[in-house]
PDB file of C-alpha atoms in Angstrom:
ATOM      1  CA  ASN A   1     -45.816 -28.663 -93.573  1.00 47.00           C
ATOM      2  CA  GLY A   2     -41.949 -29.847 -92.935  1.00 47.00           C
ATOM      3  CA  TRP A   3     -41.749 -28.325 -89.594  1.00 50.00           C
ATOM      4  CA  ARG A   4     -41.283 -29.758 -86.470  1.00 53.00           C
ATOM      5  CA  LYS A   5     -43.964 -29.704 -83.873  1.00 57.00           C
ATOM      6  CA  ASP A   6     -43.116 -26.804 -81.939  1.00 54.00           C
ATOM      7  CA  VAL A   7     -41.781 -24.561 -84.086  1.00 53.00           C
ATOM      8  CA  ARG A   8     -45.411 -25.096 -85.256  1.00 55.00           C
ATOM      9  CA  VAL A   9     -47.880 -24.664 -82.099  1.00 57.00           C
ATOM     10  CA  SER A  10     -45.204 -21.837 -80.718  1.00 61.00           C
ATOM     11  CA  MET A  11     -46.253 -19.784 -84.019  1.00 65.00           C
ATOM     12  CA  LEU A  12     -49.922 -20.638 -84.238  1.00 76.00           C
ATOM     13  CA  ASP A  13     -51.085 -20.639 -80.119  1.00 80.00           C
ATOM     14  CA  PRO A  14     -49.954 -16.861 -79.309  1.00 83.00           C
ATOM     15  CA  ILE A  15     -51.798 -15.744 -81.964  1.00 82.00           C
ATOM     16  CA  ALA A  16     -54.895 -17.690 -81.216  1.00 87.00           C
ATOM     17  CA  ALA A  17     -54.184 -16.986 -77.158  1.00 89.00           C
ATOM     18  CA  LEU A  18     -54.088 -13.318 -78.189  1.00 87.00           C
ATOM     19  CA  LEU A  19     -56.966 -13.181 -80.106  1.00 88.00           C
ATOM     20  CA  PHE A  20     -59.068 -15.174 -78.057  1.00 92.00           C
ATOM     21  CA  SER A  21     -58.783 -13.226 -74.798  1.00 94.00           C
ATOM     22  CA  LYS A  22     -59.051  -9.798 -76.870  1.00 93.00           C
ATOM     23  CA  TYR A  23     -62.507 -11.204 -77.828  1.00 92.00           C
ATOM     24  CA  LEU A  24     -63.403 -12.271 -74.471  1.00 96.00           C
ATOM     25  CA  SER A  25     -61.882  -9.035 -73.171  1.00 96.00           C
ATOM     26  CA  GLY A  26     -64.146  -6.765 -74.866  1.00 96.00           C
ATOM     27  CA  LEU A  27     -67.648  -8.954 -73.484  1.00 96.00           C
ATOM     28  CA  PRO A  28     -69.628  -6.609 -71.604  1.00 97.00           C
ATOM     29  CA  PHE A  29     -69.830  -9.203 -68.621  1.00 97.00           C
ATOM     30  CA  HIS A  30     -66.872 -11.248 -67.252  1.00 98.00           C
ATOM     31  CA  THR A  31     -65.575 -14.978 -67.730  1.00 97.00           C
ATOM     32  CA  VAL A  32     -63.245 -15.728 -65.527  1.00 98.00           C
ATOM     33  CA  SER A  33     -61.474 -19.330 -66.702  1.00 97.00           C
ATOM     34  CA  VAL A  34     -60.493 -21.456 -64.748  1.00 96.00           C
ATOM     35  CA  GLY A  35     -59.183 -23.966 -67.513  1.00 95.00           C
ATOM     36  CA  SER A  36     -57.228 -23.732 -70.603  1.00 94.00           C
ATOM     37  CA  GLU A  37     -55.121 -26.129 -72.460  1.00 86.00           C
ATOM     38  CA  GLY A  38     -51.821 -26.295 -72.488  1.00 68.00           C
ATOM     39  CA  GLY A  39     -50.137 -28.156 -69.879  1.00 53.00           C
ATOM     40  CA  LYS A  40     -49.746 -31.381 -72.037  1.00 52.00           C
ATOM     41  CA  GLU A  41     -48.030 -30.174 -74.326  1.00 54.00           C
ATOM     42  CA  GLU A  42     -45.602 -28.066 -72.704  1.00 55.00           C
ATOM     43  CA  GLU A  43     -44.654 -31.139 -70.792  1.00 54.00           C
ATOM     44  CA  LYS A  44     -44.227 -32.617 -74.674  1.00 55.00           C
ATOM     45  CA  LEU A  45     -42.920 -30.526 -76.550  1.00 49.00           C
ATOM     46  CA  GLY A  46     -40.756 -28.253 -73.897  1.00 54.00           C
ATOM     47  CA  ILE A  47     -42.182 -24.634 -75.223  1.00 52.00           C
ATOM     48  CA  GLY A  48     -43.969 -22.498 -72.853  1.00 58.00           C
ATOM     49  CA  MET A  49     -47.702 -22.702 -74.404  1.00 66.00           C
ATOM     50  CA  PRO A  50     -50.208 -19.735 -74.277  1.00 76.00           C
ATOM     51  CA  THR A  51     -52.945 -20.101 -72.340  1.00 87.00           C
ATOM     52  CA  VAL A  52     -55.925 -18.185 -71.587  1.00 94.00           C
ATOM     53  CA  ILE A  53     -56.730 -17.736 -68.031  1.00 94.00           C
ATOM     54  CA  GLY A  54     -58.172 -15.166 -65.355  1.00 96.00           C
ATOM     55  CA  ASP A  55     -60.701 -12.395 -65.340  1.00 97.00           C
ATOM     56  CA  PHE A  56     -61.854 -11.118 -69.070  1.00 97.00           C
ATOM     57  CA  GLY A  57     -64.438  -8.569 -69.939  1.00 97.00           C
ATOM     58  CA  SER A  58     -66.357  -5.814 -67.315  1.00 97.00           C
ATOM     59  CA  GLY A  59     -69.699  -5.324 -66.297  1.00 97.00           C
ATOM     60  CA  ASP A  60     -71.699  -6.735 -62.804  1.00 97.00           C
ATOM     61  CA  ARG A  61     -72.179 -10.363 -64.367  1.00 97.00           C
ATOM     62  CA  TYR A  62     -70.095 -13.076 -63.368  1.00 98.00           C
ATOM     63  CA  ILE A  63     -69.592 -16.880 -65.514  1.00 98.00           C
ATOM     64  CA  SER A  64     -66.969 -19.293 -65.482  1.00 98.00           C
ATOM     65  CA  MET A  65     -65.210 -21.379 -68.017  1.00 97.00           C
ATOM     66  CA  VAL A  66     -63.458 -23.526 -69.565  1.00 97.00           C
ATOM     67  CA  ASN A  67     -61.438 -22.945 -72.949  1.00 96.00           C
ATOM     68  CA  ASP A  68     -59.492 -24.544 -75.142  1.00 95.00           C
ATOM     69  CA  VAL A  69     -57.799 -21.979 -77.795  1.00 93.00           C
ATOM     70  CA  ILE A  70     -57.057 -24.363 -80.466  1.00 91.00           C
ATOM     71  CA  GLU A  71     -58.226 -28.238 -80.318  1.00 92.00           C
ATOM     72  CA  GLY A  72     -56.635 -29.611 -83.242  1.00 88.00           C
ATOM     73  CA  THR A  73     -53.316 -27.268 -83.281  1.00 80.00           C
ATOM     74  CA  THR A  74     -51.612 -30.133 -86.250  1.00 80.00           C
ATOM     75  CA  ALA A  75     -55.027 -30.607 -88.306  1.00 86.00           C
ATOM     76  CA  ALA A  76     -54.739 -26.044 -88.341  1.00 84.00           C
ATOM     77  CA  THR A  77     -51.136 -26.268 -89.486  1.00 78.00           C
ATOM     78  CA  HIS A  78     -51.771 -28.804 -91.751  1.00 80.00           C
ATOM     79  CA  ASN A  79     -55.261 -27.846 -92.784  1.00 84.00           C
ATOM     80  CA  ARG A  80     -56.248 -31.377 -91.768  1.00 90.00           C
ATOM     81  CA  MET A  81     -59.941 -32.158 -90.624  1.00 94.00           C
ATOM     82  CA  GLY A  82     -60.516 -31.698 -86.647  1.00 94.00           C
ATOM     83  CA  ALA A  83     -59.390 -28.000 -85.575  1.00 94.00           C
ATOM     84  CA  PHE A  84     -61.170 -25.947 -83.560  1.00 95.00           C
ATOM     85  CA  SER A  85     -61.797 -23.214 -81.055  1.00 95.00           C
ATOM     86  CA  VAL A  86     -63.816 -23.825 -78.065  1.00 97.00           C
ATOM     87  CA  LEU A  87     -64.865 -22.950 -74.498  1.00 97.00           C
ATOM     88  CA  GLY A  88     -67.643 -24.286 -72.036  1.00 98.00           C
ATOM     89  CA  ALA A  89     -69.287 -22.020 -70.104  1.00 98.00           C
ATOM     90  CA  GLY A  90     -71.710 -21.754 -66.563  1.00 98.00           C
ATOM     91  CA  THR A  91     -72.580 -20.997 -63.843  1.00 98.00           C
ATOM     92  CA  TYR A  92     -70.159 -18.350 -61.916  1.00 98.00           C
ATOM     93  CA  MET A  93     -67.916 -20.156 -59.848  1.00 97.00           C
ATOM     94  CA  GLY A  94     -69.919 -23.221 -60.820  1.00 98.00           C
ATOM     95  CA  ILE A  95     -67.124 -25.182 -62.797  1.00 98.00           C
ATOM     96  CA  LYS A  96     -64.442 -27.554 -61.230  1.00 97.00           C
ATOM     97  CA  PRO A  97     -61.025 -25.160 -61.856  1.00 95.00           C
ATOM     98  CA  THR A  98     -58.210 -27.666 -63.876  1.00 91.00           C
ATOM     99  CA  PRO A  99     -55.729 -29.100 -60.968  1.00 87.00           C
ATOM    100  CA  LYS A 100     -51.916 -27.433 -61.621  1.00 81.00           C
ATOM    101  CA  ASP A 101     -50.740 -30.603 -61.451  1.00 78.00           C
ATOM    102  CA  ALA A 102     -53.032 -32.789 -63.024  1.00 82.00           C
ATOM    103  CA  LYS A 103     -52.948 -32.935 -66.764  1.00 84.00           C
ATOM    104  CA  TYR A 104     -55.046 -36.178 -68.321  1.00 88.00           C
ATOM    105  CA  MET A 105     -58.449 -37.057 -66.964  1.00 92.00           C
ATOM    106  CA  GLU A 106     -59.423 -40.596 -67.594  1.00 93.00           C
ATOM    107  CA  LYS A 107     -62.666 -40.246 -68.646  1.00 97.00           C
ATOM    108  CA  PHE A 108     -66.614 -42.431 -68.894  1.00 98.00           C
ATOM    109  CA  PHE A 109     -68.895 -39.973 -71.108  1.00 98.00           C
ATOM    110  CA  GLY A 110     -72.152 -40.952 -72.242  1.00 98.00           C
ATOM    111  CA  PRO A 111     -76.333 -40.117 -73.395  1.00 98.00           C
ATOM    112  CA  PRO A 112     -78.887 -39.412 -70.954  1.00 98.00           C
ATOM    113  CA  GLU A 113     -80.865 -42.232 -71.087  1.00 98.00           C
ATOM    114  CA  VAL A 114     -78.032 -43.965 -69.207  1.00 98.00           C
ATOM    115  CA  ALA A 115     -77.240 -41.419 -67.160  1.00 98.00           C
ATOM    116  CA  GLY A 116     -76.679 -43.052 -62.974  1.00 93.00           C
ATOM    117  CA  LYS A 117     -77.129 -46.451 -64.753  1.00 98.00           C
ATOM    118  CA  ILE A 118     -73.104 -46.862 -65.520  1.00 98.00           C
ATOM    119  CA  GLY A 119     -70.401 -46.583 -63.362  1.00 97.00           C
ATOM    120  CA  ILE A 120     -66.686 -45.976 -64.512  1.00 96.00           C
ATOM    121  CA  ASP A 121     -65.200 -48.540 -61.898  1.00 94.00           C
ATOM    122  CA  LEU A 122     -67.721 -51.685 -62.927  1.00 97.00           C
ATOM    123  CA  PRO A 123     -66.517 -53.553 -66.149  1.00 98.00           C
ATOM    124  CA  VAL A 124     -66.525 -52.638 -69.471  1.00 98.00           C
ATOM    125  CA  GLN A 125     -68.344 -55.403 -70.592  1.00 98.00           C
ATOM    126  CA  GLU A 126     -71.029 -54.746 -67.995  1.00 98.00           C
ATOM    127  CA  ASN A 127     -71.473 -51.007 -68.809  1.00 98.00           C
ATOM    128  CA  LEU A 128     -71.619 -52.064 -72.102  1.00 98.00           C
ATOM    129  CA  ASP A 129     -73.976 -54.367 -71.387  1.00 98.00           C
ATOM    130  CA  ARG A 130     -76.740 -52.358 -69.499  1.00 98.00           C
ATOM    131  CA  VAL A 131     -76.260 -49.337 -72.881  1.00 98.00           C
ATOM    132  CA  ARG A 132     -77.871 -52.616 -74.443  1.00 98.00           C
ATOM    133  CA  SER A 133     -80.044 -52.898 -72.416  1.00 98.00           C
ATOM    134  CA  VAL A 134     -81.113 -49.372 -71.949  1.00 98.00           C
ATOM    135  CA  TYR A 135     -81.191 -48.995 -75.661  1.00 98.00           C
ATOM    136  CA  GLY A 136     -82.580 -52.263 -76.626  1.00 98.00           C
ATOM    137  CA  VAL A 137     -79.973 -52.558 -79.370  1.00 98.00           C
ATOM    138  CA  THR A 138     -77.266 -55.072 -80.267  1.00 98.00           C
ATOM    139  CA  ALA A 139     -73.773 -54.805 -79.186  1.00 98.00           C
ATOM    140  CA  ALA A 140     -72.632 -53.791 -82.745  1.00 98.00           C
ATOM    141  CA  GLU A 141     -74.643 -51.143 -82.923  1.00 98.00           C
ATOM    142  CA  ILE A 142     -72.654 -49.765 -80.018  1.00 98.00           C
ATOM    143  CA  THR A 143     -69.934 -47.820 -80.397  1.00 98.00           C
ATOM    144  CA  VAL A 144     -67.036 -46.946 -77.806  1.00 98.00           C
ATOM    145  CA  VAL A 145     -64.631 -43.785 -78.907  1.00 98.00           C
ATOM    146  CA  ALA A 146     -60.941 -44.141 -77.002  1.00 98.00           C
ATOM    147  CA  MET A 147     -57.572 -42.334 -77.482  1.00 95.00           C
ATOM    148  CA  ASN A 148     -55.081 -45.319 -79.292  1.00 95.00           C
ATOM    149  CA  ARG A 149     -53.199 -45.122 -76.184  1.00 92.00           C
ATOM    150  CA  ARG A 150     -51.152 -48.002 -74.285  1.00 90.00           C
ATOM    151  CA  ALA A 151     -53.175 -46.800 -71.488  1.00 88.00           C
ATOM    152  CA  ASN A 152     -56.665 -48.114 -72.672  1.00 93.00           C
ATOM    153  CA  GLU A 153     -55.398 -51.119 -73.764  1.00 95.00           C
ATOM    154  CA  ASP A 154     -57.296 -52.917 -71.695  1.00 95.00           C
ATOM    155  CA  ILE A 155     -61.008 -50.928 -71.966  1.00 97.00           C
ATOM    156  CA  MET A 156     -59.867 -51.238 -76.682  1.00 98.00           C
ATOM    157  CA  HIS A 157     -60.445 -55.266 -75.594  1.00 98.00           C
ATOM    158  CA  GLU A 158     -62.814 -55.852 -73.928  1.00 98.00           C
ATOM    159  CA  VAL A 159     -64.670 -53.778 -75.838  1.00 98.00           C
ATOM    160  CA  GLN A 160     -64.181 -55.713 -79.012  1.00 98.00           C
ATOM    161  CA  ALA A 161     -64.438 -58.783 -76.810  1.00 98.00           C
ATOM    162  CA  PHE A 162     -67.971 -58.197 -76.400  1.00 98.00           C
ATOM    163  CA  GLY A 163     -68.525 -57.168 -79.988  1.00 98.00           C
ATOM    164  CA  ALA A 164     -69.012 -53.432 -79.479  1.00 98.00           C
ATOM    165  CA  ARG A 165     -67.594 -50.864 -82.274  1.00 98.00           C
ATOM    166  CA  LEU A 166     -64.636 -49.703 -81.088  1.00 98.00           C
ATOM    167  CA  HIS A 167     -63.108 -46.573 -82.630  1.00 98.00           C
ATOM    168  CA  THR A 168     -59.746 -45.113 -81.913  1.00 98.00           C
ATOM    169  CA  ILE A 169     -58.252 -41.713 -82.349  1.00 96.00           C
ATOM    170  CA  GLU A 170     -54.614 -40.533 -82.274  1.00 92.00           C
ATOM    171  CA  ALA A 171     -56.214 -37.069 -81.611  1.00 89.00           C
ATOM    172  CA  GLY A 172     -59.284 -34.917 -80.389  1.00 90.00           C
ATOM    173  CA  ASP A 173     -61.593 -36.707 -78.426  1.00 95.00           C
ATOM    174  CA  LEU A 174     -63.357 -33.106 -77.378  1.00 96.00           C
ATOM    175  CA  MET A 175     -66.078 -33.365 -80.429  1.00 97.00           C
ATOM    176  CA  PRO A 176     -66.593 -37.343 -80.096  1.00 97.00           C
ATOM    177  CA  SER A 177     -67.387 -36.658 -76.718  1.00 98.00           C
ATOM    178  CA  PHE A 178     -70.139 -34.968 -77.650  1.00 98.00           C
ATOM    179  CA  LEU A 179     -71.861 -37.308 -79.773  1.00 97.00           C
ATOM    180  CA  ALA A 180     -71.213 -39.283 -76.890  1.00 98.00           C
ATOM    181  CA  LEU A 181     -72.852 -37.083 -74.529  1.00 98.00           C
ATOM    182  CA  MET A 182     -76.200 -36.704 -77.175  1.00 98.00           C
ATOM    183  CA  SER A 183     -78.620 -38.854 -76.839  1.00 97.00           C
ATOM    184  CA  PRO A 184     -78.721 -40.967 -79.896  1.00 97.00           C
ATOM    185  CA  HIS A 185     -82.518 -40.171 -80.582  1.00 94.00           C
ATOM    186  CA  LYS A 186     -81.242 -36.710 -81.680  1.00 92.00           C
ATOM    187  CA  ASN A 187     -77.725 -36.780 -82.788  1.00 92.00           C
ATOM    188  CA  GLY A 188     -78.766 -38.788 -86.189  1.00 89.00           C
ATOM    189  CA  ARG A 189     -75.421 -40.824 -85.210  1.00 94.00           C
ATOM    190  CA  GLY A 190     -76.069 -43.823 -82.815  1.00 96.00           C
ATOM    191  CA  VAL A 191     -75.444 -44.810 -79.267  1.00 98.00           C
ATOM    192  CA  HIS A 192     -71.691 -43.836 -78.481  1.00 98.00           C
ATOM    193  CA  LEU A 193     -69.785 -43.738 -75.360  1.00 98.00           C
ATOM    194  CA  VAL A 194     -65.815 -42.620 -74.905  1.00 98.00           C
ATOM    195  CA  MET A 195     -64.158 -44.351 -71.909  1.00 98.00           C
ATOM    196  CA  GLY A 196     -60.113 -43.843 -71.105  1.00 95.00           C
ATOM    197  CA  ARG A 197     -57.783 -41.021 -70.810  1.00 92.00           C
ATOM    198  CA  GLY A 198     -57.318 -38.065 -72.760  1.00 91.00           C
ATOM    199  CA  GLY A 199     -56.351 -34.154 -71.980  1.00 90.00           C
ATOM    200  CA  ILE A 200     -58.019 -33.069 -68.444  1.00 91.00           C
ATOM    201  CA  GLU A 201     -59.097 -29.468 -69.737  1.00 93.00           C
ATOM    202  CA  GLU A 202     -60.766 -31.176 -72.879  1.00 95.00           C
ATOM    203  CA  GLY A 203     -62.574 -33.646 -70.132  1.00 96.00           C
ATOM    204  CA  GLY A 204     -63.455 -30.384 -68.223  1.00 96.00           C
ATOM    205  CA  ILE A 205     -65.332 -28.696 -71.294  1.00 98.00           C
ATOM    206  CA  ALA A 206     -67.304 -32.276 -72.031  1.00 98.00           C
ATOM    207  CA  ALA A 207     -68.321 -32.169 -68.547  1.00 98.00           C
ATOM    208  CA  VAL A 208     -70.265 -29.219 -69.190  1.00 98.00           C
ATOM    209  CA  ALA A 209     -71.999 -29.855 -72.304  1.00 98.00           C
ATOM    210  CA  GLY A 210     -72.696 -33.120 -70.156  1.00 98.00           C
ATOM    211  CA  ARG A 211     -74.287 -30.969 -68.012  1.00 98.00           C
ATOM    212  CA  SER A 212     -76.041 -29.079 -70.304  1.00 98.00           C
ATOM    213  CA  LEU A 213     -77.318 -32.143 -71.690  1.00 98.00           C
ATOM    214  CA  GLY A 214     -78.421 -34.421 -67.994  1.00 98.00           C
ATOM    215  CA  SER A 215     -75.353 -36.638 -69.758  1.00 98.00           C
ATOM    216  CA  HIS A 216     -73.663 -39.786 -67.946  1.00 98.00           C
ATOM    217  CA  VAL A 217     -70.434 -37.905 -66.992  1.00 98.00           C
ATOM    218  CA  GLU A 218     -67.408 -39.619 -64.783  1.00 98.00           C
ATOM    219  CA  GLY A 219     -63.907 -38.769 -64.613  1.00 96.00           C
ATOM    220  CA  ARG A 220     -60.815 -39.474 -62.678  1.00 92.00           C
ATOM    221  CA  GLU A 221     -58.015 -36.753 -62.510  1.00 88.00           C
ATOM    222  CA  TRP A 222     -54.465 -37.233 -62.536  1.00 79.00           C
ATOM    223  CA  ALA A 223     -50.841 -36.340 -62.955  1.00 70.00           C
ATOM    224  CA  SER A 224     -48.548 -37.761 -65.028  1.00 66.00           C
ATOM    225  CA  SER A 225     -44.477 -38.614 -65.293  1.00 62.00           C
ATOM    226  CA  SER A 226     -42.713 -39.805 -68.406  1.00 58.00           C
ATOM    227  CA  GLN A 227     -42.450 -42.843 -66.201  1.00 61.00           C
ATOM    228  CA  ASP A 228     -46.214 -43.321 -65.690  1.00 64.00           C
ATOM    229  CA  LYS A 229     -48.462 -41.274 -68.742  1.00 64.00           C
ATOM    230  CA  ASP A 230     -48.680 -44.786 -70.404  1.00 67.00           C
ATOM    231  CA  LEU A 231     -50.570 -46.553 -67.946  1.00 66.00           C
ATOM    232  CA  PRO A 232     -54.149 -46.460 -66.761  1.00 60.00           C
ATOM    233  CA  ALA A 233     -54.895 -44.354 -64.481  1.00 61.00           C
ATOM    234  CA  PRO A 234     -54.177 -44.815 -60.763  1.00 63.00           C
ATOM    235  CA  GLY A 235     -56.984 -46.113 -58.619  1.00 66.00           C
ATOM    236  CA  GLY A 236     -58.131 -42.585 -57.166  1.00 72.00           C
ATOM    237  CA  ARG A 237     -61.768 -41.009 -56.173  1.00 84.00           C
ATOM    238  CA  VAL A 238     -63.974 -40.017 -59.326  1.00 93.00           C
ATOM    239  CA  LEU A 239     -65.146 -36.964 -59.809  1.00 95.00           C
ATOM    240  CA  THR A 240     -69.404 -37.019 -60.714  1.00 97.00           C
ATOM    241  CA  LEU A 241     -70.660 -34.686 -62.783  1.00 98.00           C
ATOM    242  CA  ASP A 242     -71.732 -32.555 -60.261  1.00 97.00           C
ATOM    243  CA  GLU A 243     -68.425 -32.178 -58.844  1.00 97.00           C
ATOM    244  CA  LEU A 244     -67.707 -31.479 -62.044  1.00 98.00           C
ATOM    245  CA  VAL A 245     -69.566 -27.904 -63.269  1.00 98.00           C
ATOM    246  CA  PRO A 246     -71.773 -28.125 -60.062  1.00 98.00           C
ATOM    247  CA  GLY A 247     -73.599 -24.886 -61.537  1.00 97.00           C
ATOM    248  CA  ARG A 248     -77.227 -24.743 -62.930  1.00 97.00           C
ATOM    249  CA  ARG A 249     -77.600 -26.893 -66.160  1.00 97.00           C
ATOM    250  CA  ASP A 250     -79.502 -24.427 -67.552  1.00 97.00           C
ATOM    251  CA  GLN A 251     -76.773 -21.648 -67.609  1.00 97.00           C
ATOM    252  CA  ALA A 252     -74.509 -24.831 -69.274  1.00 98.00           C
ATOM    253  CA  PHE A 253     -73.422 -24.690 -72.678  1.00 98.00           C
ATOM    254  CA  ILE A 254     -70.564 -25.223 -75.422  1.00 98.00           C
ATOM    255  CA  ALA A 255     -69.483 -22.455 -77.936  1.00 97.00           C
ATOM    256  CA  PHE A 256     -66.891 -23.770 -80.708  1.00 97.00           C
ATOM    257  CA  THR A 257     -65.735 -22.520 -83.654  1.00 95.00           C
ATOM    258  CA  PRO A 258     -64.254 -24.475 -87.000  1.00 96.00           C
ATOM    259  CA  ILE A 259     -61.157 -23.892 -88.122  1.00 94.00           C
ATOM    260  CA  THR A 260     -61.304 -27.119 -90.322  1.00 95.00           C
ATOM    261  CA  ASP A 261     -63.749 -29.178 -91.232  1.00 96.00           C
ATOM    262  CA  ASP A 262     -65.354 -31.557 -88.532  1.00 96.00           C
ATOM    263  CA  PRO A 263     -65.329 -35.132 -89.104  1.00 94.00           C
ATOM    264  CA  TRP A 264     -67.795 -35.755 -86.346  1.00 95.00           C
ATOM    265  CA  PHE A 265     -70.572 -33.621 -87.197  1.00 95.00           C
ATOM    266  CA  GLY A 266     -70.183 -32.415 -90.612  1.00 94.00           C
ATOM    267  CA  PHE A 267     -69.255 -29.098 -89.503  1.00 96.00           C
ATOM    268  CA  LYS A 268     -67.693 -26.846 -92.069  1.00 95.00           C
ATOM    269  CA  GLY A 269     -64.376 -24.121 -91.176  1.00 95.00           C
ATOM    270  CA  MET A 270     -63.559 -21.269 -92.405  1.00 93.00           C
ATOM    271  CA  LYS A 271     -62.701 -19.937 -95.734  1.00 93.00           C
ATOM    272  CA  LEU A 272     -60.601 -16.686 -96.486  1.00 85.00           C
ATOM    273  CA  HIS A 273     -62.203 -14.754 -99.016  1.00 83.00           C
ATOM    274  CA  ASN A 274     -60.700 -11.239 -99.448  1.00 83.00           C
ATOM    275  CA  GLY A 275     -59.160 -10.295 -96.538  1.00 83.00           C
ATOM    276  CA  THR A 276     -62.102 -11.510 -94.550  1.00 89.00           C
ATOM    277  CA  ALA A 277     -62.501 -15.280 -92.992  1.00 88.00           C
ATOM    278  CA  GLN A 278     -66.032 -16.851 -93.209  1.00 93.00           C
ATOM    279  CA  GLY A 279     -67.518 -19.285 -91.415  1.00 94.00           C
ATOM    280  CA  ALA A 280     -69.700 -20.409 -88.599  1.00 95.00           C
ATOM    281  CA  SER A 281     -69.797 -20.627 -83.810  1.00 95.00           C
ATOM    282  CA  VAL A 282     -71.994 -23.295 -82.918  1.00 97.00           C
ATOM    283  CA  ILE A 283     -73.404 -23.270 -79.861  1.00 97.00           C
ATOM    284  CA  LEU A 284     -74.492 -26.808 -77.677  1.00 97.00           C
ATOM    285  CA  ASP A 285     -77.372 -26.204 -75.069  1.00 97.00           C
ATOM    286  CA  GLN A 286     -80.151 -27.825 -73.650  1.00 94.00           C
ATOM    287  CA  GLU A 287     -81.654 -27.965 -77.161  1.00 92.00           C
ATOM    288  CA  GLY A 288     -78.932 -28.765 -79.288  1.00 93.00           C
ATOM    289  CA  PHE A 289     -76.751 -26.631 -81.669  1.00 95.00           C
ATOM    290  CA  HIS A 290     -77.351 -23.801 -83.412  1.00 95.00           C
ATOM    291  CA  LEU A 291     -75.307 -22.249 -85.738  1.00 95.00           C
ATOM    292  CA  GLN A 292     -74.322 -18.193 -86.304  1.00 94.00           C
ATOM    293  CA  PRO A 293     -72.939 -17.163 -89.088  1.00 94.00           C
ATOM    294  CA  PHE A 294     -70.556 -14.751 -89.438  1.00 90.00           C
ATOM    295  CA  GLU A 295     -68.330 -13.050 -91.842  1.00 88.00           C
ATOM    296  CA  ARG A 296     -65.344 -10.384 -90.226  1.00 84.00           C
ATOM    297  CA  PRO A 297     -61.923  -9.544 -91.305  1.00 83.00           C
ATOM    298  CA  ILE A 298     -58.852 -10.676 -90.921  1.00 74.00           C
ATOM    299  CA  GLU A 299     -56.991  -8.729 -87.962  1.00 66.00           C
ATOM    300  CA  ILE A 300     -53.647 -10.361 -87.866  1.00 58.00           C
ATOM    301  CA  LYS A 301     -51.491 -11.601 -90.610  1.00 53.00           C
ATOM    302  CA  VAL A 302     -48.490 -13.714 -90.615  1.00 49.00           C
TER     303      VAL A 302
END
């Protein structure tokens, strides 16, 4: 636990990327990865990060995919809650590739019932008031999740001034994005929104979930440097759901495997027993979550 983050990441991520690629290569169809998490960590830690980009598998069928081999590497190495491996897949050429010069995305994700009724360029409190009207709830019954970053300070202040609940997180905005994109009538956890800056690959994966669920998805990509990474995203063109994921809704889905326990939906992480890994993979599509339990031999020992 005392190892530096760069040491932990350099040990864990290459193994995970190898196993991820090996699995994809064995599929009887082509999975073309157009985005893979790694750029932010490479910038912050100064080490080459393994990514899963390219064409994997074989056969006549093709799908597109964006992935994060380990979302929550620090959580995984410390056996803390919130680590999982995830991909978003859909129609071939139906997912916008991650720009090479962009590492972050200003995000605005909400449930299906507010799709098209709110907007990233509207004042925060106006958006919250519209959400309140749609669901007939009080301000305190709306939860906004935001990364605890200087770039999001204005959003956080506006949320608190409106009287909505603010849930700040230090890392990992993907699982709360799934929660925000689901109808509160189905998620059992009330009205959630995700606002503000976060990772671009996580934004791309969340957009795939938004396509499947018919949710509100807007994003603004931008490249950051050490001088501007804490500033709000510069004004630029807003990308809509149709631009981020132009593919068919009925072909879009998310697949993830919790590595450690998940604090947002309560999914259990993997357990190691007698040389096997036991757990469950989860599919998120138009119908909601589907669990697929597994028990597999441990292939690599460190």
